[in-house]
PDB file of N, CA and C in Angstrom:
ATOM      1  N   UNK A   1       0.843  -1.165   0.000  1.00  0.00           N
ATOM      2  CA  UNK A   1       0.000   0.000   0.000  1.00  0.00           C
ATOM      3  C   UNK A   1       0.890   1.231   0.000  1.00  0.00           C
ATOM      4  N   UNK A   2       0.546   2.256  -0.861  1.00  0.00           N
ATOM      5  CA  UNK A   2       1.407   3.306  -0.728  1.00  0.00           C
ATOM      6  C   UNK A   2       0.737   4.372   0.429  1.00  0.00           C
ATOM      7  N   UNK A   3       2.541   5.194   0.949  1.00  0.00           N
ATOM      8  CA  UNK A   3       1.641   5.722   2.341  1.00  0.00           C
ATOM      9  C   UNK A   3       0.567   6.942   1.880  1.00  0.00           C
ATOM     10  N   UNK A   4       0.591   7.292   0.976  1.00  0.00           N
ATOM     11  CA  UNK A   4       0.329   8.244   0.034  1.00  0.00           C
ATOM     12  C   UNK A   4      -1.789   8.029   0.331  1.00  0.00           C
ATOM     13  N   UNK A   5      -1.888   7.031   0.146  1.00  0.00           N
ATOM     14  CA  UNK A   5      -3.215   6.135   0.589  1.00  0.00           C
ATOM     15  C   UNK A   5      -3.556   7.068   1.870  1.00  0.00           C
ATOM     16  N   UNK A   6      -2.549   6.979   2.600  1.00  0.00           N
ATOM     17  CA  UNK A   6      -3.320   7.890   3.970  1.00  0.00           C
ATOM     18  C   UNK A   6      -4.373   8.737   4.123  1.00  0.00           C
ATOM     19  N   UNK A   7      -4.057   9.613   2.993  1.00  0.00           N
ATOM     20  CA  UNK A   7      -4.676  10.845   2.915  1.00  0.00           C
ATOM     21  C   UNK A   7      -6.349  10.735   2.558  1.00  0.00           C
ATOM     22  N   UNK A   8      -6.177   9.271   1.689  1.00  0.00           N
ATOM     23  CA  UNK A   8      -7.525   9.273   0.983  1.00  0.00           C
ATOM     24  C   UNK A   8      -8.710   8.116   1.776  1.00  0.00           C
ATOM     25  N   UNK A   9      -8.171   6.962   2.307  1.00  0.00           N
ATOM     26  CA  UNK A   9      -9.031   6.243   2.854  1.00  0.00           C
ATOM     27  C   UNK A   9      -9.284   6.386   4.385  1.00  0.00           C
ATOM     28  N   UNK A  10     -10.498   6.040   4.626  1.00  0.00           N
ATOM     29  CA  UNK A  10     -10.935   6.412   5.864  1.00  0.00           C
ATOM     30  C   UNK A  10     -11.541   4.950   6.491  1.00  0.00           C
ATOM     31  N   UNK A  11     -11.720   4.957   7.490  1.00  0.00           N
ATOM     32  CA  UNK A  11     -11.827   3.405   8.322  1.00  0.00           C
ATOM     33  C   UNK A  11     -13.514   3.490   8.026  1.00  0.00           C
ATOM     34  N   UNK A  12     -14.040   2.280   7.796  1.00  0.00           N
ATOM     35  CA  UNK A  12     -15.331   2.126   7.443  1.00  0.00           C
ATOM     36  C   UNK A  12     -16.151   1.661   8.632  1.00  0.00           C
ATOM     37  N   UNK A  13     -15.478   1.996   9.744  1.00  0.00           N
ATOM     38  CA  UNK A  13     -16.669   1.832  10.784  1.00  0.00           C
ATOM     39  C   UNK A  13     -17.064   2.643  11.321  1.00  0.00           C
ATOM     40  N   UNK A  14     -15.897   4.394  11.445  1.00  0.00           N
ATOM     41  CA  UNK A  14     -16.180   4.884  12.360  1.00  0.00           C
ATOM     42  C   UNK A  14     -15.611   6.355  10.975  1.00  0.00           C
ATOM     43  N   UNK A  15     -15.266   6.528   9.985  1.00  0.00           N
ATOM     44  CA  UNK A  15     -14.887   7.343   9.039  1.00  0.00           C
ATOM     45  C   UNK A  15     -14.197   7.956   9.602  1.00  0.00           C
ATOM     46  N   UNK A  16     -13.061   7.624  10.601  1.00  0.00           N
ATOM     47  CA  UNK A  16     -12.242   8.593  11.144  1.00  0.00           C
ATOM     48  C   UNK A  16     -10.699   8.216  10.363  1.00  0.00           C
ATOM     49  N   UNK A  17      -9.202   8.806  10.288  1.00  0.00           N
ATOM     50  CA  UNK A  17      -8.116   8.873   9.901  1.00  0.00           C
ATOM     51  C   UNK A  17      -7.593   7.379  10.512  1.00  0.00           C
ATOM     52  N   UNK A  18      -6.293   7.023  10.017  1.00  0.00           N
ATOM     53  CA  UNK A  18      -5.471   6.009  10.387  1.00  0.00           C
ATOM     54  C   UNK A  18      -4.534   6.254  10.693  1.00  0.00           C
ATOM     55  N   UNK A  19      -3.603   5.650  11.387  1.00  0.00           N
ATOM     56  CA  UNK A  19      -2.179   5.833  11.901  1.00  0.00           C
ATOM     57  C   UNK A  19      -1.600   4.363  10.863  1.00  0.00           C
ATOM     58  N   UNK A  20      -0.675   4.316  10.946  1.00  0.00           N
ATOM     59  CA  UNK A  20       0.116   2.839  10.394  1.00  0.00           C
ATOM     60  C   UNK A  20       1.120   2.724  11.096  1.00  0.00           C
ATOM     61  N   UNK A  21       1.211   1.035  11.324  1.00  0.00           N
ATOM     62  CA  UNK A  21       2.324   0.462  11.968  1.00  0.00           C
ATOM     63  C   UNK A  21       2.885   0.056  10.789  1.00  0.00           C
ATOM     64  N   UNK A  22       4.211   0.080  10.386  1.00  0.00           N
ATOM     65  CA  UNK A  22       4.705  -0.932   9.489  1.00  0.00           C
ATOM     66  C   UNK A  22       5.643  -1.787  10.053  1.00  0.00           C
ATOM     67  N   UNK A  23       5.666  -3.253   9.615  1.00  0.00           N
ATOM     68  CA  UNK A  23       6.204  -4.337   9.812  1.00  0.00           C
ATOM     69  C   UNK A  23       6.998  -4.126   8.955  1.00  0.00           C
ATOM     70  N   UNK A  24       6.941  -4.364   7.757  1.00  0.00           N
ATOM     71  CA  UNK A  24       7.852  -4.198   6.364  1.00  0.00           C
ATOM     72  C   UNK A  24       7.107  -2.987   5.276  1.00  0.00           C
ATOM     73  N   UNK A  25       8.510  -2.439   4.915  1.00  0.00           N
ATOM     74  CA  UNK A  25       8.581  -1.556   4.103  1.00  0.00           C
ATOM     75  C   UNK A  25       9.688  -1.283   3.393  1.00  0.00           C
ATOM     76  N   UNK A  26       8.965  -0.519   2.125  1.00  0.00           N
ATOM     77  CA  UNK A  26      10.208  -0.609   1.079  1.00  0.00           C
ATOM     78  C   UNK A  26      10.132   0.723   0.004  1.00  0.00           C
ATOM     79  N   UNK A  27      10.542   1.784   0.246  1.00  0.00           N
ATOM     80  CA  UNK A  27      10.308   2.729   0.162  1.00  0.00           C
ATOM     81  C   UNK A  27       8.891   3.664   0.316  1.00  0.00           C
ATOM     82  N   UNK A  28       8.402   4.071  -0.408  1.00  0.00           N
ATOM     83  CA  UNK A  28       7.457   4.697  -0.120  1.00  0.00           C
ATOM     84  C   UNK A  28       6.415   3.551  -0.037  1.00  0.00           C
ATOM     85  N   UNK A  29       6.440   2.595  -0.095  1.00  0.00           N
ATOM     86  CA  UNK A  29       5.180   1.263   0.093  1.00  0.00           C
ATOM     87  C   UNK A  29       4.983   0.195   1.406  1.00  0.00           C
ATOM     88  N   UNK A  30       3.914   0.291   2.355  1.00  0.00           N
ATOM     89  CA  UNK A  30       4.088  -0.758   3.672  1.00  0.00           C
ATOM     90  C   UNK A  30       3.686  -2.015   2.498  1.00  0.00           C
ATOM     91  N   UNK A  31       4.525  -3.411   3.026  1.00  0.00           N
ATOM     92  CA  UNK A  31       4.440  -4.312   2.208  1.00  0.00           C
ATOM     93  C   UNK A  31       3.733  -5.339   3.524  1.00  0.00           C
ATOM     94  N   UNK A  32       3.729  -5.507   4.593  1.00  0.00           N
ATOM     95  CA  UNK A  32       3.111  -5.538   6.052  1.00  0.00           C
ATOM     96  C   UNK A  32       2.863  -4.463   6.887  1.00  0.00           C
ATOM     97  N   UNK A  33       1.981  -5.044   7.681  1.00  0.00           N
ATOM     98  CA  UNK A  33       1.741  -3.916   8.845  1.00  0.00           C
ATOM     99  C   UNK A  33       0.187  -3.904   9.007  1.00  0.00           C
ATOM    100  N   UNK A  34      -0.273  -2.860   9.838  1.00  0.00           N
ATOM    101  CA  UNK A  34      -1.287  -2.813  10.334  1.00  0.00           C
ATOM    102  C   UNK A  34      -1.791  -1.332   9.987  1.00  0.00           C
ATOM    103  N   UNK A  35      -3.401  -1.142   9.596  1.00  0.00           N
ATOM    104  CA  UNK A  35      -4.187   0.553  10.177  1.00  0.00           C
ATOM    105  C   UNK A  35      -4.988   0.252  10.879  1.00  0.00           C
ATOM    106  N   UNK A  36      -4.375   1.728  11.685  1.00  0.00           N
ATOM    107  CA  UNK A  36      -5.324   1.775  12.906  1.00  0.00           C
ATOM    108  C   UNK A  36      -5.685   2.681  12.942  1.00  0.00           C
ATOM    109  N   UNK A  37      -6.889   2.701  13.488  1.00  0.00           N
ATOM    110  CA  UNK A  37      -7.928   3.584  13.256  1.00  0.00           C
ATOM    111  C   UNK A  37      -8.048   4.700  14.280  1.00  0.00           C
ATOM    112  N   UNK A  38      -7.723   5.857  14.666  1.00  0.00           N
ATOM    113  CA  UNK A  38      -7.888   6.757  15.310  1.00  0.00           C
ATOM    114  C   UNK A  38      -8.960   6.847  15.973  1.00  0.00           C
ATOM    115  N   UNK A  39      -9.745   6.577  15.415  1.00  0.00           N
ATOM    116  CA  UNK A  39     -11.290   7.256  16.170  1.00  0.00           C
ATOM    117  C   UNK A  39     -12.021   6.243  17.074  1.00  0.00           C
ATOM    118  N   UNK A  40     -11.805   4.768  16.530  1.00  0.00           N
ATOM    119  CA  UNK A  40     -12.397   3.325  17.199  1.00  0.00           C
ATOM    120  C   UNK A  40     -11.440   2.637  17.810  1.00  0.00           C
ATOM    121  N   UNK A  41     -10.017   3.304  16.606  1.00  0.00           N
ATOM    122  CA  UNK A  41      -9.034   1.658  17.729  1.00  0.00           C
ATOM    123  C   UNK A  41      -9.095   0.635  16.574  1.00  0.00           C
ATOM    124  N   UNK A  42      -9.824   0.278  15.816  1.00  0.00           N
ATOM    125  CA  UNK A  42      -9.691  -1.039  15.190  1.00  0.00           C
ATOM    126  C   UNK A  42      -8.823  -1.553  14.243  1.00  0.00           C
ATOM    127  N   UNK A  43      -8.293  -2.386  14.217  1.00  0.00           N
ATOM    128  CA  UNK A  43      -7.188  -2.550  13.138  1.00  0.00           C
ATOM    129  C   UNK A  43      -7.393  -3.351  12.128  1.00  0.00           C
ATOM    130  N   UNK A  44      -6.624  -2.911  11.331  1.00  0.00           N
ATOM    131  CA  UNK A  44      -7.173  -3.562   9.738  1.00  0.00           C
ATOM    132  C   UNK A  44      -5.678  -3.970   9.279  1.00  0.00           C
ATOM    133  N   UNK A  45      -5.726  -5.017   8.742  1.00  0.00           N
ATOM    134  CA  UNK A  45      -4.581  -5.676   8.576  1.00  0.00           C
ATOM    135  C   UNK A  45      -3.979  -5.094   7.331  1.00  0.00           C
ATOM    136  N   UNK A  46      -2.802  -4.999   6.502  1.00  0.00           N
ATOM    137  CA  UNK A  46      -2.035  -4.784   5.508  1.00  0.00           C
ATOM    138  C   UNK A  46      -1.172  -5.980   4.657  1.00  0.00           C
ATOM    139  N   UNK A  47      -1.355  -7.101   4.102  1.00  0.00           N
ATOM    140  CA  UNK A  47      -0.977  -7.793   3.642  1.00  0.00           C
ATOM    141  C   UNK A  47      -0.803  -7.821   2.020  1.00  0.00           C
ATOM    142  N   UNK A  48       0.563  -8.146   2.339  1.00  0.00           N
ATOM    143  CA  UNK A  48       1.424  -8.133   0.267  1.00  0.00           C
ATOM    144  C   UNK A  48       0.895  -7.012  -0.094  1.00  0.00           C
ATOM    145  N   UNK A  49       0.995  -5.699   0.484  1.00  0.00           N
ATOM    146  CA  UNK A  49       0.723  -4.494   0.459  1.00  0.00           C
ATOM    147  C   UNK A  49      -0.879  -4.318  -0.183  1.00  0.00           C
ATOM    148  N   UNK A  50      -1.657  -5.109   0.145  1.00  0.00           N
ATOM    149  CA  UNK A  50      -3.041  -4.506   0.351  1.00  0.00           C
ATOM    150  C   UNK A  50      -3.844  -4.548   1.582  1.00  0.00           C
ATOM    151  N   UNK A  51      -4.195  -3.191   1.826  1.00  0.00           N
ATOM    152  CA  UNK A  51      -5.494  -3.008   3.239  1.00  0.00           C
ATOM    153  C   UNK A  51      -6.439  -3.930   3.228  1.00  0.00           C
ATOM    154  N   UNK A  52      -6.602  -4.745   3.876  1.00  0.00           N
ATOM    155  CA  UNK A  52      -8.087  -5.162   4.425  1.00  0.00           C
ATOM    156  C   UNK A  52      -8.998  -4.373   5.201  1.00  0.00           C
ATOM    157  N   UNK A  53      -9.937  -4.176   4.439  1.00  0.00           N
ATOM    158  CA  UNK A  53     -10.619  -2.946   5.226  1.00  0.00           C
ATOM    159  C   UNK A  53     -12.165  -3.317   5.146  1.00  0.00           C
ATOM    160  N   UNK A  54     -12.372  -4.695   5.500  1.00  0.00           N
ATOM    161  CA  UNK A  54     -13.114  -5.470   6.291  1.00  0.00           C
ATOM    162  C   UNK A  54     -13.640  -5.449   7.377  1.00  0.00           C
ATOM    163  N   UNK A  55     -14.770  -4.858   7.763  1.00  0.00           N
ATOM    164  CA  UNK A  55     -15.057  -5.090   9.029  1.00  0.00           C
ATOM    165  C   UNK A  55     -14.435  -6.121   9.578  1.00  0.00           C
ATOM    166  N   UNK A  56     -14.525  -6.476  10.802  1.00  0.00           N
ATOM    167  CA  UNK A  56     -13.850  -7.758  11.922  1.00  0.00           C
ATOM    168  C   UNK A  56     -14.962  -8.544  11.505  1.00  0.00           C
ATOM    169  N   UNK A  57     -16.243  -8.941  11.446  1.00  0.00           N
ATOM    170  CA  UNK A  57     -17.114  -9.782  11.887  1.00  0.00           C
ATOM    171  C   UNK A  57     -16.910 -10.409  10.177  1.00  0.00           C
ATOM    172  N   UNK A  58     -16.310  -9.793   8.888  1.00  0.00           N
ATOM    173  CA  UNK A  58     -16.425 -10.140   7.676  1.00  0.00           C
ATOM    174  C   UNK A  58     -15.237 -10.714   7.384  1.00  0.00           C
ATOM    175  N   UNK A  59     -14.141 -10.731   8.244  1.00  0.00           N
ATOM    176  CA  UNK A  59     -12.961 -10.864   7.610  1.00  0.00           C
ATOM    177  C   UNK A  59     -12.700 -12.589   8.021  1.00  0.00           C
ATOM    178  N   UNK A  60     -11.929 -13.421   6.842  1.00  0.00           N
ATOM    179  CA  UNK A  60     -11.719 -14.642   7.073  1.00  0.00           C
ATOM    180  C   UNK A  60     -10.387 -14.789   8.175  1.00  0.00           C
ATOM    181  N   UNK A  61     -10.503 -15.894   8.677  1.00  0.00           N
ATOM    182  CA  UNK A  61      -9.301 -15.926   9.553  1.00  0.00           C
ATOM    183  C   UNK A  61      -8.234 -16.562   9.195  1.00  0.00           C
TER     184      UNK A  61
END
């Protein structure tokens, strides 16, 4: 995901901003890691650099 993304997506439970943890990264792209959601707390996973931005109750385990 590029961090660039920040600016534009918003958490779909609570439409508030994200913070990011990155696990792995490789220049301007998290290739792991986590968003978290400012406003709820909830985290949405980042895998092979795409957001899951899945509610919790939708997401496979």
């Amino acid at each position: 995901m590029k961090k660039s993304f920040l600016e534009i997506i918003r958490c779909p439970l609570c439409k508030s901003n994200f913070d990011i943890h990155a696990d792995v990264e490789r220049e301007d792209d998290i290739i792991q890691g986590n968003l978290i959601c400012i406003g709820c707390g909830e985290k949405f996973p980042i895998d092979n650099s795409i957001p899951n931005l899945l509610p919790p109750e939708l997401r496979s385990k």
